[in-house]
Amino acid sequence: MKQFTFKTLLIITFFLVATILVLSHKVFSPATIQDREAALIRELKELEQEFEQISSALESARRKDLKLKKWLEKVARENPDNPVGEEARRLLERTWGSEE
């Protein structure tokens, strides 16, 4: 088995060190870090916008839900003895439970 000479080991070591330095400079360079930071800031802003849209949609759904509940309560109150009122009460009970 052939052994490496000191010169060969020195050359291999030089190339390994050079490769490590190049890669570390590429990964940890200020420009790369700034690019990553900018990308994270953009992503955060996008997530904040999505959160606002979801919050707005949720608030809108809550308002519609409240309007529907009030309307069903009104229908149930105005029609106590007919099938429409009974159906409104059944929907109220099934959707929002009994309010005691």
mmCIF file of N, CA and C in Angstrom:
data_model
loop_
_atom_site.group_PDB
_atom_site.id
_atom_site.type_symbol
_atom_site.label_atom_id
_atom_site.label_comp_id
_atom_site.label_asym_id
_atom_site.label_seq_id
_atom_site.Cartn_x
_atom_site.Cartn_y
_atom_site.Cartn_z
ATOM 1 N N MET A 1 0.837 -1.170 0.000
ATOM 2 C CA MET A 1 0.000 0.000 0.000
ATOM 3 C C MET A 1 0.891 1.245 0.000
ATOM 4 N N LYS A 2 0.576 2.134 -0.912
ATOM 5 C CA LYS A 2 1.398 3.328 -1.057
ATOM 6 C C LYS A 2 1.035 4.345 0.011
ATOM 7 N N GLN A 3 2.030 4.953 0.614
ATOM 8 C CA GLN A 3 1.790 5.972 1.630
ATOM 9 C C GLN A 3 1.878 7.345 0.994
ATOM 10 N N PHE A 4 1.072 8.268 1.545
ATOM 11 C CA PHE A 4 1.106 9.642 1.056
ATOM 12 C C PHE A 4 2.367 10.329 1.546
ATOM 13 N N THR A 5 2.929 11.117 0.692
ATOM 14 C CA THR A 5 4.093 11.903 1.095
ATOM 15 C C THR A 5 3.617 13.150 1.824
ATOM 16 N N PHE A 6 4.550 13.786 2.489
ATOM 17 C CA PHE A 6 4.227 15.009 3.226
ATOM 18 C C PHE A 6 3.676 16.070 2.275
ATOM 19 N N LYS A 7 4.255 16.141 1.089
ATOM 20 C CA LYS A 7 3.826 17.136 0.103
ATOM 21 C C LYS A 7 2.381 16.875 -0.333
ATOM 22 N N THR A 8 2.028 15.623 -0.561
ATOM 23 C CA THR A 8 0.668 15.270 -0.962
ATOM 24 C C THR A 8 -0.326 15.618 0.138
ATOM 25 N N LEU A 9 0.022 15.290 1.377
ATOM 26 C CA LEU A 9 -0.860 15.617 2.499
ATOM 27 C C LEU A 9 -1.020 17.123 2.654
ATOM 28 N N LEU A 10 0.048 17.851 2.406
ATOM 29 C CA LEU A 10 0.001 19.308 2.493
ATOM 30 C C LEU A 10 -0.930 19.886 1.423
ATOM 31 N N ILE A 11 -0.862 19.361 0.223
ATOM 32 C CA ILE A 11 -1.731 19.828 -0.871
ATOM 33 C C ILE A 11 -3.195 19.509 -0.566
ATOM 34 N N ILE A 12 -3.453 18.280 -0.115
ATOM 35 C CA ILE A 12 -4.829 17.891 0.239
ATOM 36 C C ILE A 12 -5.361 18.784 1.350
ATOM 37 N N THR A 13 -4.545 19.017 2.365
ATOM 38 C CA THR A 13 -4.950 19.883 3.479
ATOM 39 C C THR A 13 -5.236 21.295 2.992
ATOM 40 N N PHE A 14 -4.390 21.813 2.099
ATOM 41 C CA PHE A 14 -4.589 23.153 1.557
ATOM 42 C C PHE A 14 -5.943 23.247 0.846
ATOM 43 N N PHE A 15 -6.256 22.261 0.002
ATOM 44 C CA PHE A 15 -7.523 22.297 -0.725
ATOM 45 C C PHE A 15 -8.725 22.147 0.208
ATOM 46 N N LEU A 16 -8.597 21.328 1.225
ATOM 47 C CA LEU A 16 -9.688 21.194 2.196
ATOM 48 C C LEU A 16 -9.928 22.503 2.942
ATOM 49 N N VAL A 17 -8.851 23.128 3.384
ATOM 50 C CA VAL A 17 -8.971 24.402 4.102
ATOM 51 C C VAL A 17 -9.545 25.474 3.178
ATOM 52 N N ALA A 18 -9.073 25.521 1.939
ATOM 53 C CA ALA A 18 -9.576 26.508 0.980
ATOM 54 C C ALA A 18 -11.069 26.305 0.727
ATOM 55 N N THR A 19 -11.480 25.058 0.576
ATOM 56 C CA THR A 19 -12.899 24.757 0.360
ATOM 57 C C THR A 19 -13.734 25.178 1.558
ATOM 58 N N ILE A 20 -13.255 24.875 2.737
ATOM 59 C CA ILE A 20 -13.975 25.257 3.959
ATOM 60 C C ILE A 20 -14.098 26.769 4.062
ATOM 61 N N LEU A 21 -13.032 27.486 3.767
ATOM 62 C CA LEU A 21 -13.066 28.950 3.831
ATOM 63 C C LEU A 21 -14.041 29.535 2.811
ATOM 64 N N VAL A 22 -14.020 29.002 1.599
ATOM 65 C CA VAL A 22 -14.934 29.503 0.561
ATOM 66 C C VAL A 22 -16.383 29.248 0.964
ATOM 67 N N LEU A 23 -16.657 28.040 1.432
ATOM 68 C CA LEU A 23 -18.029 27.721 1.835
ATOM 69 C C LEU A 23 -18.471 28.546 3.031
ATOM 70 N N SER A 24 -17.602 28.721 3.995
ATOM 71 C CA SER A 24 -17.987 29.500 5.173
ATOM 72 C C SER A 24 -18.198 30.964 4.808
ATOM 73 N N HIS A 25 -17.404 31.476 3.889
ATOM 74 C CA HIS A 25 -17.606 32.865 3.452
ATOM 75 C C HIS A 25 -18.940 33.005 2.723
ATOM 76 N N LYS A 26 -19.269 32.020 1.913
ATOM 77 C CA LYS A 26 -20.525 32.065 1.167
ATOM 78 C C LYS A 26 -21.718 31.953 2.108
ATOM 79 N N VAL A 27 -21.642 31.107 3.093
ATOM 80 C CA VAL A 27 -22.754 30.886 4.014
ATOM 81 C C VAL A 27 -22.888 32.017 5.018
ATOM 82 N N PHE A 28 -21.780 32.517 5.522
ATOM 83 C CA PHE A 28 -21.827 33.494 6.608
ATOM 84 C C PHE A 28 -21.481 34.917 6.176
ATOM 85 N N SER A 29 -21.469 35.171 4.883
ATOM 86 C CA SER A 29 -21.137 36.525 4.436
ATOM 87 C C SER A 29 -22.256 37.489 4.830
ATOM 88 N N PRO A 30 -21.921 38.743 5.069
ATOM 89 C CA PRO A 30 -22.941 39.726 5.454
ATOM 90 C C PRO A 30 -24.058 39.858 4.421
ATOM 91 N N ALA A 31 -23.714 39.756 3.138
ATOM 92 C CA ALA A 31 -24.746 39.868 2.101
ATOM 93 C C ALA A 31 -25.742 38.720 2.206
ATOM 94 N N THR A 32 -25.241 37.520 2.435
ATOM 95 C CA THR A 32 -26.123 36.367 2.573
ATOM 96 C C THR A 32 -27.006 36.514 3.804
ATOM 97 N N ILE A 33 -26.432 36.964 4.886
ATOM 98 C CA ILE A 33 -27.207 37.155 6.115
ATOM 99 C C ILE A 33 -28.266 38.227 5.897
ATOM 100 N N GLN A 34 -27.909 39.315 5.208
ATOM 101 C CA GLN A 34 -28.879 40.373 4.931
ATOM 102 C C GLN A 34 -29.987 39.876 4.014
ATOM 103 N N ASP A 35 -29.634 39.046 3.028
ATOM 104 C CA ASP A 35 -30.654 38.471 2.146
ATOM 105 C C ASP A 35 -31.621 37.599 2.937
ATOM 106 N N ARG A 36 -31.081 36.794 3.823
ATOM 107 C CA ARG A 36 -31.935 35.937 4.655
ATOM 108 C C ARG A 36 -32.831 36.773 5.553
ATOM 109 N N GLU A 37 -32.245 37.821 6.129
ATOM 110 C CA GLU A 37 -33.021 38.700 7.006
ATOM 111 C C GLU A 37 -34.145 39.374 6.222
ATOM 112 N N ALA A 38 -33.848 39.855 5.024
ATOM 113 C CA ALA A 38 -34.869 40.496 4.188
ATOM 114 C C ALA A 38 -35.967 39.506 3.814
ATOM 115 N N ALA A 39 -35.578 38.284 3.495
ATOM 116 C CA ALA A 39 -36.573 37.260 3.159
ATOM 117 C C ALA A 39 -37.457 36.950 4.361
ATOM 118 N N LEU A 40 -36.861 36.864 5.538
ATOM 119 C CA LEU A 40 -37.649 36.605 6.745
ATOM 120 C C LEU A 40 -38.600 37.756 7.050
ATOM 121 N N ILE A 41 -38.142 38.980 6.830
ATOM 122 C CA ILE A 41 -39.007 40.143 7.062
ATOM 123 C C ILE A 41 -40.170 40.131 6.077
ATOM 124 N N ARG A 42 -39.898 39.825 4.804
ATOM 125 C CA ARG A 42 -40.981 39.728 3.809
ATOM 126 C C ARG A 42 -41.981 38.650 4.204
ATOM 127 N N GLU A 43 -41.468 37.509 4.621
ATOM 128 C CA GLU A 43 -42.349 36.409 5.016
ATOM 129 C C GLU A 43 -43.187 36.792 6.233
ATOM 130 N N LEU A 44 -42.586 37.492 7.181
ATOM 131 C CA LEU A 44 -43.315 37.943 8.361
ATOM 132 C C LEU A 44 -44.432 38.902 7.971
ATOM 133 N N LYS A 45 -44.143 39.830 7.056
ATOM 134 C CA LYS A 45 -45.172 40.769 6.599
ATOM 135 C C LYS A 45 -46.308 40.041 5.893
ATOM 136 N N GLU A 46 -45.964 39.043 5.079
ATOM 137 C CA GLU A 46 -46.992 38.248 4.403
ATOM 138 C C GLU A 46 -47.855 37.511 5.424
ATOM 139 N N LEU A 47 -47.225 36.950 6.441
ATOM 140 C CA LEU A 47 -47.978 36.249 7.484
ATOM 141 C C LEU A 47 -48.875 37.210 8.253
ATOM 142 N N GLU A 48 -48.386 38.426 8.513
ATOM 143 C CA GLU A 48 -49.210 39.421 9.193
ATOM 144 C C GLU A 48 -50.423 39.785 8.345
ATOM 145 N N GLN A 49 -50.238 39.920 7.027
ATOM 146 C CA GLN A 49 -51.356 40.219 6.136
ATOM 147 C C GLN A 49 -52.369 39.080 6.130
ATOM 148 N N GLU A 50 -51.882 37.847 6.065
ATOM 149 C CA GLU A 50 -52.779 36.691 6.113
ATOM 150 C C GLU A 50 -53.551 36.664 7.424
ATOM 151 N N PHE A 51 -52.865 36.956 8.525
ATOM 152 C CA PHE A 51 -53.516 36.976 9.829
ATOM 153 C C PHE A 51 -54.619 38.030 9.851
ATOM 154 N N GLU A 52 -54.339 39.215 9.307
ATOM 155 C CA GLU A 52 -55.341 40.282 9.258
ATOM 156 C C GLU A 52 -56.544 39.857 8.422
ATOM 157 N N GLN A 53 -56.296 39.208 7.290
ATOM 158 C CA GLN A 53 -57.394 38.745 6.440
ATOM 159 C C GLN A 53 -58.239 37.703 7.165
ATOM 160 N N ILE A 54 -57.583 36.775 7.836
ATOM 161 C CA ILE A 54 -58.311 35.738 8.569
ATOM 162 C C ILE A 54 -59.092 36.350 9.721
ATOM 163 N N SER A 55 -58.477 37.296 10.435
ATOM 164 C CA SER A 55 -59.165 37.962 11.543
ATOM 165 C C SER A 55 -60.383 38.720 11.045
ATOM 166 N N SER A 56 -60.235 39.398 9.923
ATOM 167 C CA SER A 56 -61.343 40.149 9.338
ATOM 168 C C SER A 56 -62.471 39.206 8.918
ATOM 169 N N ALA A 57 -62.107 38.099 8.281
ATOM 170 C CA ALA A 57 -63.116 37.124 7.866
ATOM 171 C C ALA A 57 -63.817 36.515 9.075
ATOM 172 N N LEU A 58 -63.071 36.245 10.128
ATOM 173 C CA LEU A 58 -63.658 35.684 11.343
ATOM 174 C C LEU A 58 -64.626 36.668 11.984
ATOM 175 N N GLU A 59 -64.239 37.937 12.052
ATOM 176 C CA GLU A 59 -65.112 38.961 12.630
ATOM 177 C C GLU A 59 -66.380 39.115 11.797
ATOM 178 N N SER A 60 -66.239 39.070 10.498
ATOM 179 C CA SER A 60 -67.400 39.150 9.610
ATOM 180 C C SER A 60 -68.330 37.956 9.837
ATOM 181 N N ALA A 61 -67.749 36.771 9.971
ATOM 182 C CA ALA A 61 -68.558 35.570 10.225
ATOM 183 C C ALA A 61 -69.270 35.666 11.571
ATOM 184 N N ARG A 62 -68.611 36.221 12.577
ATOM 185 C CA ARG A 62 -69.250 36.386 13.891
ATOM 186 C C ARG A 62 -70.439 37.332 13.800
ATOM 187 N N ARG A 63 -70.270 38.438 13.046
ATOM 188 C CA ARG A 63 -71.380 39.388 12.888
ATOM 189 C C ARG A 63 -72.557 38.734 12.180
ATOM 190 N N LYS A 64 -72.267 37.980 11.113
ATOM 191 C CA LYS A 64 -73.330 37.284 10.381
ATOM 192 C C LYS A 64 -73.998 36.248 11.274
ATOM 193 N N ASP A 65 -73.213 35.560 12.082
ATOM 194 C CA ASP A 65 -73.739 34.564 13.012
ATOM 195 C C ASP A 65 -74.688 35.217 14.015
ATOM 196 N N LEU A 66 -74.301 36.361 14.537
ATOM 197 C CA LEU A 66 -75.138 37.084 15.492
ATOM 198 C C LEU A 66 -76.424 37.566 14.835
ATOM 199 N N LYS A 67 -76.317 38.071 13.596
ATOM 200 C CA LYS A 67 -77.519 38.508 12.870
ATOM 201 C C LYS A 67 -78.472 37.342 12.648
ATOM 202 N N LEU A 68 -77.925 36.195 12.262
ATOM 203 C CA LEU A 68 -78.754 35.010 12.042
ATOM 204 C C LEU A 68 -79.438 34.583 13.327
ATOM 205 N N LYS A 69 -78.706 34.592 14.425
ATOM 206 C CA LYS A 69 -79.281 34.203 15.712
ATOM 207 C C LYS A 69 -80.419 35.142 16.095
ATOM 208 N N LYS A 70 -80.197 36.456 15.947
ATOM 209 C CA LYS A 70 -81.248 37.420 16.279
ATOM 210 C C LYS A 70 -82.464 37.230 15.385
ATOM 211 N N TRP A 71 -82.222 36.973 14.104
ATOM 212 C CA TRP A 71 -83.339 36.765 13.188
ATOM 213 C C TRP A 71 -84.126 35.508 13.567
ATOM 214 N N LEU A 72 -83.426 34.419 13.878
ATOM 215 C CA LEU A 72 -84.122 33.189 14.292
ATOM 216 C C LEU A 72 -84.900 33.401 15.586
ATOM 217 N N GLU A 73 -84.327 34.148 16.532
ATOM 218 C CA GLU A 73 -85.050 34.448 17.775
ATOM 219 C C GLU A 73 -86.310 35.251 17.484
ATOM 220 N N LYS A 74 -86.210 36.204 16.570
ATOM 221 C CA LYS A 74 -87.375 37.013 16.191
ATOM 222 C C LYS A 74 -88.446 36.135 15.544
ATOM 223 N N VAL A 75 -88.036 35.264 14.619
ATOM 224 C CA VAL A 75 -88.988 34.366 13.953
ATOM 225 C C VAL A 75 -89.638 33.447 14.973
ATOM 226 N N ALA A 76 -88.866 32.911 15.897
ATOM 227 C CA ALA A 76 -89.412 32.016 16.929
ATOM 228 C C ALA A 76 -90.389 32.765 17.825
ATOM 229 N N ARG A 77 -90.083 34.010 18.176
ATOM 230 C CA ARG A 77 -90.959 34.826 19.023
ATOM 231 C C ARG A 77 -92.262 35.188 18.311
ATOM 232 N N GLU A 78 -92.168 35.559 17.040
ATOM 233 C CA GLU A 78 -93.339 36.009 16.290
ATOM 234 C C GLU A 78 -94.224 34.865 15.829
ATOM 235 N N ASN A 79 -93.713 33.657 15.825
ATOM 236 C CA ASN A 79 -94.478 32.490 15.359
ATOM 237 C C ASN A 79 -94.425 31.377 16.402
ATOM 238 N N PRO A 80 -95.008 31.613 17.569
ATOM 239 C CA PRO A 80 -94.860 30.626 18.642
ATOM 240 C C PRO A 80 -95.610 29.312 18.404
ATOM 241 N N ASP A 81 -96.692 29.369 17.626
ATOM 242 C CA ASP A 81 -97.540 28.174 17.518
ATOM 243 C C ASP A 81 -97.610 27.598 16.113
ATOM 244 N N ASN A 82 -96.681 27.874 15.277
ATOM 245 C CA ASN A 82 -96.735 27.265 13.945
ATOM 246 C C ASN A 82 -95.392 26.609 13.607
ATOM 247 N N PRO A 83 -95.339 25.831 12.520
ATOM 248 C CA PRO A 83 -94.117 25.088 12.182
ATOM 249 C C PRO A 83 -92.888 25.971 11.929
ATOM 250 N N VAL A 84 -93.098 27.186 11.428
ATOM 251 C CA VAL A 84 -91.958 28.068 11.171
ATOM 252 C C VAL A 84 -91.267 28.428 12.486
ATOM 253 N N GLY A 85 -92.058 28.786 13.495
ATOM 254 C CA GLY A 85 -91.504 29.113 14.804
ATOM 255 C C GLY A 85 -90.839 27.914 15.453
ATOM 256 N N GLU A 86 -91.474 26.747 15.296
ATOM 257 C CA GLU A 86 -90.887 25.525 15.861
ATOM 258 C C GLU A 86 -89.535 25.209 15.209
ATOM 259 N N GLU A 87 -89.467 25.381 13.882
ATOM 260 C CA GLU A 87 -88.203 25.126 13.178
ATOM 261 C C GLU A 87 -87.128 26.129 13.604
ATOM 262 N N ALA A 88 -87.525 27.389 13.785
ATOM 263 C CA ALA A 88 -86.573 28.408 14.240
ATOM 264 C C ALA A 88 -86.047 28.059 15.628
ATOM 265 N N ARG A 89 -86.918 27.619 16.532
ATOM 266 C CA ARG A 89 -86.490 27.225 17.882
ATOM 267 C C ARG A 89 -85.570 25.998 17.836
ATOM 268 N N ARG A 90 -85.923 25.062 16.961
ATOM 269 C CA ARG A 90 -85.096 23.862 16.823
ATOM 270 C C ARG A 90 -83.694 24.236 16.316
ATOM 271 N N LEU A 91 -83.624 25.121 15.324
ATOM 272 C CA LEU A 91 -82.320 25.563 14.813
ATOM 273 C C LEU A 91 -81.529 26.316 15.878
ATOM 274 N N LEU A 92 -82.211 27.156 16.643
ATOM 275 C CA LEU A 92 -81.536 27.876 17.731
ATOM 276 C C LEU A 92 -80.961 26.900 18.749
ATOM 277 N N GLU A 93 -81.778 25.936 19.126
ATOM 278 C CA GLU A 93 -81.348 24.949 20.123
ATOM 279 C C GLU A 93 -80.162 24.129 19.599
ATOM 280 N N ARG A 94 -80.279 23.693 18.346
ATOM 281 C CA ARG A 94 -79.232 22.851 17.779
ATOM 282 C C ARG A 94 -77.928 23.626 17.561
ATOM 283 N N THR A 95 -78.028 24.872 17.164
ATOM 284 C CA THR A 95 -76.842 25.652 16.822
ATOM 285 C C THR A 95 -76.199 26.312 18.032
ATOM 286 N N TRP A 96 -77.016 26.928 18.885
ATOM 287 C CA TRP A 96 -76.460 27.702 19.996
ATOM 288 C C TRP A 96 -76.760 27.101 21.360
ATOM 289 N N GLY A 97 -77.526 26.028 21.415
ATOM 290 C CA GLY A 97 -77.858 25.420 22.700
ATOM 291 C C GLY A 97 -78.951 26.198 23.403
ATOM 292 N N SER A 98 -79.381 25.675 24.522
ATOM 293 C CA SER A 98 -80.454 26.350 25.261
ATOM 294 C C SER A 98 -79.860 27.460 26.102
ATOM 295 N N GLU A 99 -80.557 28.592 26.111
ATOM 296 C CA GLU A 99 -80.120 29.719 26.929
ATOM 297 C C GLU A 99 -81.059 29.832 28.109
ATOM 298 N N GLU A 100 -80.532 29.569 29.254
ATOM 299 C CA GLU A 100 -81.364 29.606 30.454
ATOM 300 C C GLU A 100 -81.007 30.766 31.322
#
